[in-house]
GROMACS .gro file of C-alpha atoms in nm:
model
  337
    1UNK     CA    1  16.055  15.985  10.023
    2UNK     CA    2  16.068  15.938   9.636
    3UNK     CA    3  15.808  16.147   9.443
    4UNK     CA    4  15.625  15.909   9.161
    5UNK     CA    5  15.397  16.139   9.045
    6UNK     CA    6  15.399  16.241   8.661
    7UNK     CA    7  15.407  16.579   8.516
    8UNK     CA    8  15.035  16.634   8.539
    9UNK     CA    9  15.006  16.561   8.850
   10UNK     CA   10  15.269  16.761   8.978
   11UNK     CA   11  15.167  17.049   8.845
   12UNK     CA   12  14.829  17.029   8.977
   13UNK     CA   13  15.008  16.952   9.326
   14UNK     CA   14  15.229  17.271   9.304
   15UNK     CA   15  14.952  17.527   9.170
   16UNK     CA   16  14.770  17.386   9.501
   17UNK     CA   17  15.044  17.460   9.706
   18UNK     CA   18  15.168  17.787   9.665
   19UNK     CA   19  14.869  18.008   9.750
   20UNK     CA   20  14.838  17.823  10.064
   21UNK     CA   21  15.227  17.885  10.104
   22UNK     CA   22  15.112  18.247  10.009
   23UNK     CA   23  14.836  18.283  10.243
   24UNK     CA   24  15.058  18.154  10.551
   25UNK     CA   25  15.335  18.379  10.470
   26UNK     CA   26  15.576  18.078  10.393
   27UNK     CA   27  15.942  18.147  10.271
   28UNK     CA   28  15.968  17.989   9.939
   29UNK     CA   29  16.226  17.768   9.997
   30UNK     CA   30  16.277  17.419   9.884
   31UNK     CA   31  16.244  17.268  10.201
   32UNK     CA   32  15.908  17.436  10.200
   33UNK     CA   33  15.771  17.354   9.841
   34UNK     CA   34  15.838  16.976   9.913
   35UNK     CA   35  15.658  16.973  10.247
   36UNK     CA   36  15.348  17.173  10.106
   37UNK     CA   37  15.364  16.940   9.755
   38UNK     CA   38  15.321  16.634  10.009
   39UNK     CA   39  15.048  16.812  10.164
   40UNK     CA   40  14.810  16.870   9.913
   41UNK     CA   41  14.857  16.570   9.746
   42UNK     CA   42  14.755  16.385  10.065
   43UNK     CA   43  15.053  16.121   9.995
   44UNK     CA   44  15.116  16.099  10.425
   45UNK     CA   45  14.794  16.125  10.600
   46UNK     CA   46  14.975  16.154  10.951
   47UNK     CA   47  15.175  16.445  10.796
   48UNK     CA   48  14.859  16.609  10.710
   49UNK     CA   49  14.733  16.560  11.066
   50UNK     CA   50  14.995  16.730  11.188
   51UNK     CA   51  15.055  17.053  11.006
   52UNK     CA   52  14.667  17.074  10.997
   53UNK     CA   53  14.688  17.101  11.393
   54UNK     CA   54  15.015  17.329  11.347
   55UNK     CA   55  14.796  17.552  11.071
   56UNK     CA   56  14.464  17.541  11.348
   57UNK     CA   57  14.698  17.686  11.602
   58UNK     CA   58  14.941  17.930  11.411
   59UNK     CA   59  14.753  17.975  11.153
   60UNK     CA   60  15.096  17.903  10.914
   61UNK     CA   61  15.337  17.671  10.955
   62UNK     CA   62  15.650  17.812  11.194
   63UNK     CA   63  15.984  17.737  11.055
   64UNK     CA   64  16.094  17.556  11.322
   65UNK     CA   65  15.801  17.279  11.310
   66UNK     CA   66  15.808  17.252  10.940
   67UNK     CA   67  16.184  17.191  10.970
   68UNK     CA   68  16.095  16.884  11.203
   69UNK     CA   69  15.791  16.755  10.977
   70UNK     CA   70  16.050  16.749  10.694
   71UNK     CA   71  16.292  16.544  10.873
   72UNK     CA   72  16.039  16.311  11.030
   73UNK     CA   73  15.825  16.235  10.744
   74UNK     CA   74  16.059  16.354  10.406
   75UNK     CA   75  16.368  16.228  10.474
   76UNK     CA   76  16.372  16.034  10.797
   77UNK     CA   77  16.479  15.724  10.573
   78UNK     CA   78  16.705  15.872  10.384
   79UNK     CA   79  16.897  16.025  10.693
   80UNK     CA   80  16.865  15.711  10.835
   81UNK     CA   81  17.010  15.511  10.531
   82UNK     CA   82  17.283  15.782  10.558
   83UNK     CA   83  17.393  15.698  10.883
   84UNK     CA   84  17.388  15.342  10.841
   85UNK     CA   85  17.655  15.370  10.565
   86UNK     CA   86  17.852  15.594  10.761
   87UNK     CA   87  17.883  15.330  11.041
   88UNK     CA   88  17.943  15.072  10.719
   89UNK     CA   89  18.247  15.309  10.640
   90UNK     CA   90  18.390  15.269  10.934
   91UNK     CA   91  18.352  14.950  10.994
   92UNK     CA   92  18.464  14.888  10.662
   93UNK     CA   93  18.783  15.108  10.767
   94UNK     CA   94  18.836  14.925  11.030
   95UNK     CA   95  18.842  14.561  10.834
   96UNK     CA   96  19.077  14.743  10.611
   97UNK     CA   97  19.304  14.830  10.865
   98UNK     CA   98  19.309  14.499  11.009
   99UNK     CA   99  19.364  14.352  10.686
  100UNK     CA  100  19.651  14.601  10.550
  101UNK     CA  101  19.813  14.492  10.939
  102UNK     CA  102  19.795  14.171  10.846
  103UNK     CA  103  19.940  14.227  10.497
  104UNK     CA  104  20.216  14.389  10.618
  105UNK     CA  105  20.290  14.096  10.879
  106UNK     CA  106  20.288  13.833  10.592
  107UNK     CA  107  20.499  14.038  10.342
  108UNK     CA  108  20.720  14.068  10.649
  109UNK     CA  109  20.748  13.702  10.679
  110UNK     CA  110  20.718  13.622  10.318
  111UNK     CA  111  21.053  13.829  10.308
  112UNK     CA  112  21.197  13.677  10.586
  113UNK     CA  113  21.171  13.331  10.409
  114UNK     CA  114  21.286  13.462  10.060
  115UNK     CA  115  21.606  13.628  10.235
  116UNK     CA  116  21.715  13.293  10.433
  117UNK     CA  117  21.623  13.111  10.094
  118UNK     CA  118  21.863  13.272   9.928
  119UNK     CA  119  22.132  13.243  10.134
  120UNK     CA  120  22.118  12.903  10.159
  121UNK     CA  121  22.136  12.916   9.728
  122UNK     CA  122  22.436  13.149   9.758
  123UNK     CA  123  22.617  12.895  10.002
  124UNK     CA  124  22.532  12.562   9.787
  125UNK     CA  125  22.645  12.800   9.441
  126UNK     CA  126  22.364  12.741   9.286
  127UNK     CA  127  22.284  12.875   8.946
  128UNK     CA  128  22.329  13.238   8.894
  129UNK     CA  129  22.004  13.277   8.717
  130UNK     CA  130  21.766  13.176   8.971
  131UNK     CA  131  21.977  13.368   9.232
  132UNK     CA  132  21.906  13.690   9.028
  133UNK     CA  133  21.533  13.581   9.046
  134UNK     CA  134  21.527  13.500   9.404
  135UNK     CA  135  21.731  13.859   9.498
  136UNK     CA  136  21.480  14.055   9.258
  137UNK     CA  137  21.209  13.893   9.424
  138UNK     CA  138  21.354  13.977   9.739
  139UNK     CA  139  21.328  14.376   9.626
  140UNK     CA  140  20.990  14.356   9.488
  141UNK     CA  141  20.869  14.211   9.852
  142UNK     CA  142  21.060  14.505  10.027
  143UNK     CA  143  20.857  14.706   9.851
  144UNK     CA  144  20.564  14.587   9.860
  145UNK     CA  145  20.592  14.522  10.244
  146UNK     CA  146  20.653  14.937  10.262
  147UNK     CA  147  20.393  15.006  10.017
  148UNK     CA  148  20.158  14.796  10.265
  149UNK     CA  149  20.284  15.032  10.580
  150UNK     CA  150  20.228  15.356  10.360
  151UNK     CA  151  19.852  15.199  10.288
  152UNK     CA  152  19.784  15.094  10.627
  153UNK     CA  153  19.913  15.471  10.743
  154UNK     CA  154  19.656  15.686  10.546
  155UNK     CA  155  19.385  15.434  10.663
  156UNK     CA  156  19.429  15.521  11.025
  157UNK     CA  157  19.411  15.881  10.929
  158UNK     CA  158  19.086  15.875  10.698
  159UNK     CA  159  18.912  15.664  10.995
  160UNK     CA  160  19.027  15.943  11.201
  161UNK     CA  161  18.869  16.194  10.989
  162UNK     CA  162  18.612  16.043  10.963
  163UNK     CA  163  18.568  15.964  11.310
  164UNK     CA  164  18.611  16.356  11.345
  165UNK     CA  165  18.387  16.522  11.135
  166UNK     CA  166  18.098  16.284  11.251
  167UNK     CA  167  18.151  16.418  11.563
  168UNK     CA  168  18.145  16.794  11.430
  169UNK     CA  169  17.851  16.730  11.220
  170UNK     CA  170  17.664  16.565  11.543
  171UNK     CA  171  17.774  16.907  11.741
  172UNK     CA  172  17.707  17.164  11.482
  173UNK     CA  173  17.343  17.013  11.469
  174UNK     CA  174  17.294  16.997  11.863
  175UNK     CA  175  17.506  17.363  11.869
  176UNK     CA  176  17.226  17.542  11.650
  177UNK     CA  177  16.917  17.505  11.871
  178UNK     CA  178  17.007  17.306  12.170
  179UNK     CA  179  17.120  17.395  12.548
  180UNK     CA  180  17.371  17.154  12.580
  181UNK     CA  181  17.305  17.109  12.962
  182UNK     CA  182  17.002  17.066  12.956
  183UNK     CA  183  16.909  16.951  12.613
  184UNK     CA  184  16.606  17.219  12.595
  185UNK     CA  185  16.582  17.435  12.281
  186UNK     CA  186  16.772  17.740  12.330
  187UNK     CA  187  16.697  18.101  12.347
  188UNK     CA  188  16.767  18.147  11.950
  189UNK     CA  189  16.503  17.928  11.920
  190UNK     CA  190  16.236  18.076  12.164
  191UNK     CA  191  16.324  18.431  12.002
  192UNK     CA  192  16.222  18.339  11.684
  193UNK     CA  193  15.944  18.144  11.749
  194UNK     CA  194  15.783  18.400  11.985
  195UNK     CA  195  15.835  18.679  11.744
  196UNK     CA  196  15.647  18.502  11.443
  197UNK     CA  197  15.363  18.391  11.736
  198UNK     CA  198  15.340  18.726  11.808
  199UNK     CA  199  15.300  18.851  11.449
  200UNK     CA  200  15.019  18.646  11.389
  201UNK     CA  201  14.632  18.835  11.343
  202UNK     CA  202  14.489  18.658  11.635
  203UNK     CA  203  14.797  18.504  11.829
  204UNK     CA  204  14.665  18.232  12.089
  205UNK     CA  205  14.953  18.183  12.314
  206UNK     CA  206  15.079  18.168  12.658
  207UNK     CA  207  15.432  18.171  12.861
  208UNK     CA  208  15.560  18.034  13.139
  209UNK     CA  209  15.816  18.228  13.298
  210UNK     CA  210  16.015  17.958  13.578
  211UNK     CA  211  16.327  18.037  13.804
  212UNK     CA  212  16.475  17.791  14.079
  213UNK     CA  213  16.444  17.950  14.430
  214UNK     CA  214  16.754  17.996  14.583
  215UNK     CA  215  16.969  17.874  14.314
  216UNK     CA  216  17.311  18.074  14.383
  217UNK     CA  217  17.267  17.953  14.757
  218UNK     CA  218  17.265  17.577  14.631
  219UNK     CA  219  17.577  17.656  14.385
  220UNK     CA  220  17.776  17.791  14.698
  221UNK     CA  221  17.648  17.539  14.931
  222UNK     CA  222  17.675  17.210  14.697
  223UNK     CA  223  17.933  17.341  14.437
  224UNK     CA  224  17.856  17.366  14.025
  225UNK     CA  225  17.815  17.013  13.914
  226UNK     CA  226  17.552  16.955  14.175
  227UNK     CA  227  17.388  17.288  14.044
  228UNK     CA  228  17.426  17.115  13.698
  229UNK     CA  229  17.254  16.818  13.820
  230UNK     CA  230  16.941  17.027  13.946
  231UNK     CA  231  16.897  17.214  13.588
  232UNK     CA  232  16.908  16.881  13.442
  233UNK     CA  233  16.665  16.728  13.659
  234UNK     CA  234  16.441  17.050  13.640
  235UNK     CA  235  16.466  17.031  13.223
  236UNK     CA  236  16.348  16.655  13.273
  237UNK     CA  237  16.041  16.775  13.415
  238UNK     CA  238  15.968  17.036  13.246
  239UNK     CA  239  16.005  16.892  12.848
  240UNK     CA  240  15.768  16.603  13.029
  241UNK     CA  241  15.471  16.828  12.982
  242UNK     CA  242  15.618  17.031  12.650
  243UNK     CA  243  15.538  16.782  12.375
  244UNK     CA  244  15.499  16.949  12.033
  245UNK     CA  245  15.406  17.191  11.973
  246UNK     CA  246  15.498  17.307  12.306
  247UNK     CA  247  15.878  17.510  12.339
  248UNK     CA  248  16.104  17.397  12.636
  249UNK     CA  249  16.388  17.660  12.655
  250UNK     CA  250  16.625  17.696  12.893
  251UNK     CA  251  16.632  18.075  12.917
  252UNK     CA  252  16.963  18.160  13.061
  253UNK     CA  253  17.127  18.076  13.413
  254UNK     CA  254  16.870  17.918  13.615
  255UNK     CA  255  16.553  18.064  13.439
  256UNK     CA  256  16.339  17.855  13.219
  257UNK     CA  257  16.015  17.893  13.001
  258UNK     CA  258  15.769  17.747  12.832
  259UNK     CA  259  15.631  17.896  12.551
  260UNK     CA  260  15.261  17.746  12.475
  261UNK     CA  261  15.095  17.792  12.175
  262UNK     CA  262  14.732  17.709  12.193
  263UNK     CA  263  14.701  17.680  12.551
  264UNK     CA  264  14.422  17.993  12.739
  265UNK     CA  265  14.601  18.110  13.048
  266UNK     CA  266  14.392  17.865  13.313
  267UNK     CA  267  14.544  17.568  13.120
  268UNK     CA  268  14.874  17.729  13.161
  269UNK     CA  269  14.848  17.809  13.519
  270UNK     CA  270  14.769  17.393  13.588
  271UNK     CA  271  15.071  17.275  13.327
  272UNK     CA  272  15.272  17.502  13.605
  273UNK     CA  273  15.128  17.409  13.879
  274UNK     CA  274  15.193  17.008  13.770
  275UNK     CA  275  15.565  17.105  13.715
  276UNK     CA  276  15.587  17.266  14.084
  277UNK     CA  277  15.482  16.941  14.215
  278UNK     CA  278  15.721  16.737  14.057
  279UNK     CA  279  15.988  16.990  14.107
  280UNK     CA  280  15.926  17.050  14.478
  281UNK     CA  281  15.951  16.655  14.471
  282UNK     CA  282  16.330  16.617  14.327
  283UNK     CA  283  16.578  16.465  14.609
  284UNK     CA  284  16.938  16.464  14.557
  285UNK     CA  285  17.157  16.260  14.718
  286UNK     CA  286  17.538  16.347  14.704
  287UNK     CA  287  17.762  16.007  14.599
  288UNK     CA  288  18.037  16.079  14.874
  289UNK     CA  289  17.829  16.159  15.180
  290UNK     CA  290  17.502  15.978  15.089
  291UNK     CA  291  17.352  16.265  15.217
  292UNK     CA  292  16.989  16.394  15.064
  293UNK     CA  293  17.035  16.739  14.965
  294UNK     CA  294  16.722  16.925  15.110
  295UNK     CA  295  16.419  16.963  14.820
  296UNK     CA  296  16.421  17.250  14.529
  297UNK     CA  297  16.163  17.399  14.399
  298UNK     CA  298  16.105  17.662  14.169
  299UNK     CA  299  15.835  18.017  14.069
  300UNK     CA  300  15.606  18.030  13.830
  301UNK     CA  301  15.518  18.309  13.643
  302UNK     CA  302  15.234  18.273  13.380
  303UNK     CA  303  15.136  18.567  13.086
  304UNK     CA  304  14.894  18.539  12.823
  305UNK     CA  305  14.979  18.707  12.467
  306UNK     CA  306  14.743  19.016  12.416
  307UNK     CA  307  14.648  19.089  12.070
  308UNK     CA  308  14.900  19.360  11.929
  309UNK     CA  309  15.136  19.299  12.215
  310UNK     CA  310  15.500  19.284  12.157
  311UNK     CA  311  15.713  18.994  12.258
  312UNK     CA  312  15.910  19.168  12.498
  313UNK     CA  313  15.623  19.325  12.666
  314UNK     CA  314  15.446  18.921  12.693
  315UNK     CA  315  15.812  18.844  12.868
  316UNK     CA  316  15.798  19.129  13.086
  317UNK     CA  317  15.452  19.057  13.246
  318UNK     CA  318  15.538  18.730  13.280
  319UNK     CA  319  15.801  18.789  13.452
  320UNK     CA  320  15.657  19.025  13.642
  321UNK     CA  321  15.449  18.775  13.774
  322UNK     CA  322  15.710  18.540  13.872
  323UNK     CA  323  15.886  18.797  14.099
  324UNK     CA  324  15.526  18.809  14.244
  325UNK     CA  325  15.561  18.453  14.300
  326UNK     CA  326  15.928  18.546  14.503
  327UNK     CA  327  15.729  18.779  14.680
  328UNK     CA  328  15.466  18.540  14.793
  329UNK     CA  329  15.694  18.328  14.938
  330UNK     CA  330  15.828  18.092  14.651
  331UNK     CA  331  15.747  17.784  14.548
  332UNK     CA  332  15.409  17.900  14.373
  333UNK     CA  333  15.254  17.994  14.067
  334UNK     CA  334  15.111  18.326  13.972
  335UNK     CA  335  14.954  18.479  13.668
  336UNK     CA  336  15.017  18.856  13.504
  337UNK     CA  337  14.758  19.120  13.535
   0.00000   0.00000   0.00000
């Protein structure tokens, strides 16, 4: 986004935005100050739509979702732009490549021609002169032909590089809050975001505590990458019913959650129950036998954040209640006391 607005304006714009960065406790960070300058001046009404739901729930803006409203409606082109020129680099790497190769071919052959051109001067004796033209010639091409090679080498390796640290930078991103199994947000991410939930005057919240029933059996029975394919299928299902501003984590091993701001504890209890279903409902067929593995399914424990309760406690009761849900026989949901 490119910011037209003259000094007036922006002025106005940023004495606007900083007590309401203020009053939500934001960090003052750049990031920040450009997505609250967009928001008062109204410049993307969708933007405002959606940290105005974010501020009716939180009551601030959590790091996390401002950091996704500032890539999706701040620089969405301009990361996109970036990425196109990128894959213009290396295509244009790769025409260079092709091009020095073919350089080098017709040097090679341009030499080839000078060399048997002169030999057929030296065997006719003809003038001295133009021999000593033809043989310097000759040198300049040899040169040029391993100039060429030297070119065409360090292209290869830049494209390489290149190829490289796209690949890094793709991983580093994915590495910071991603599981890469299951492509949920990890537990750095549901850490932070339940301890600045929890911080909040009147936090409205609820968590969903989730565990596959007899997980280690299936492992031992159906070996690891069939285990991976059942967290994978279970993560499906679950970020199905998490959109935004809902959190999808995996939580470790074969425990999930679902952390759910703005959602009462009955609402909670039916976004479970929904996930059950399709869970109980996941058949696996192995590629060698054909054979369909017998269904999963998965507890359910639900907790509702009290006022002045600590985010460890909220995970405790909720778990709580999912070893209730064990206890009743798996394959159900309960809720905390």
């Amino acid at each position: 986004m490119k910011f037209a607005d003259n000094p007036r304006q922006a002025t106005e714009y940023l004495r606007r935005a900083i007590p309401l960065m203020v009053k939500g406790g934001i960090p003052p960070t750049p990031l920040n100050y450009a997505l609250w300058y967009v928001y008062v001046s109204k410049a993307i009404p969708a933007l405002n739509q959606q940290m105005d739901k974010t501020l009716e729930i939180y009551g601030t803006c959590p790091n996390r979702i401002s950091e996704v409203l500032f890539r999706d409606f701040l620089i969405k082109d301009e990361i996109e732009n970036a990425e196109v020129v990128q894959q213009a680099l290396l295509s244009v790497m790769g025409d260079l490549e092709s091009s020095a190769s073919s350089t080098v071919h017709d040097t090679e052959a341009y030499n080839e021609v000078l060399q048997d051109s002169l030999a057929a001067l030296k065997d006719k004796n003809d003038n001295q002169g133009l021999e000593t033209i033809i043989q310097n010639l000759t040198v300049n091409t040899e040169t040029i032909s391993e100039s060429t090679r030297q070119f065409q080498k360090k292209i290869d390796e830049a494209q390489a590089e290149i190829s490289k640290l796209k690949k890094e930078l793709d991983q580093s991103r994915q590495e910071a809050t991603i599981d890469p199994l299951t492509g949920l947000y990890n537990r750095r991410v549901f850490d932070a975001e339940i301890s600045q939930l929890a911080s909040l005057p009147e936090p409205d919240v609820s968590l969903i505590m989730v565990d596959i029933d007899f997980f280690k059996k299936f492992n031992d029975t159906y070996g690891h990458q069939m285990g991976d394919k059942v967290l994978q299928y279970v993560a499906r299902l679950i970020k199905e019913e998490c959109s935004e501003p809902l959190l999808p984590v995996r939580f470790g091993g074969e425990e999930f959650s679902m952390l759910l701001p703005g959602i009462k504890a009955p609402d909670a209890c039916k976004l479970a129950e929904r996930v059950r279903k399709k869970v109980a409902a996941i058949r696996i067929k192995q590629k060698k036998s054909g054979e369909t593995i017998s269904s999963v399914t998965a507890s359910f424990g639900v907790a509702r954040l009290e006022t002045d309760e600590s985010p460890e406690n909220l995970i405790a009761r909720a778990d709580a209640a999912l070893y209730k849900a064990k206890e009743a026989g798996r394959n159900n949901v309960q809720i905390a006391n």
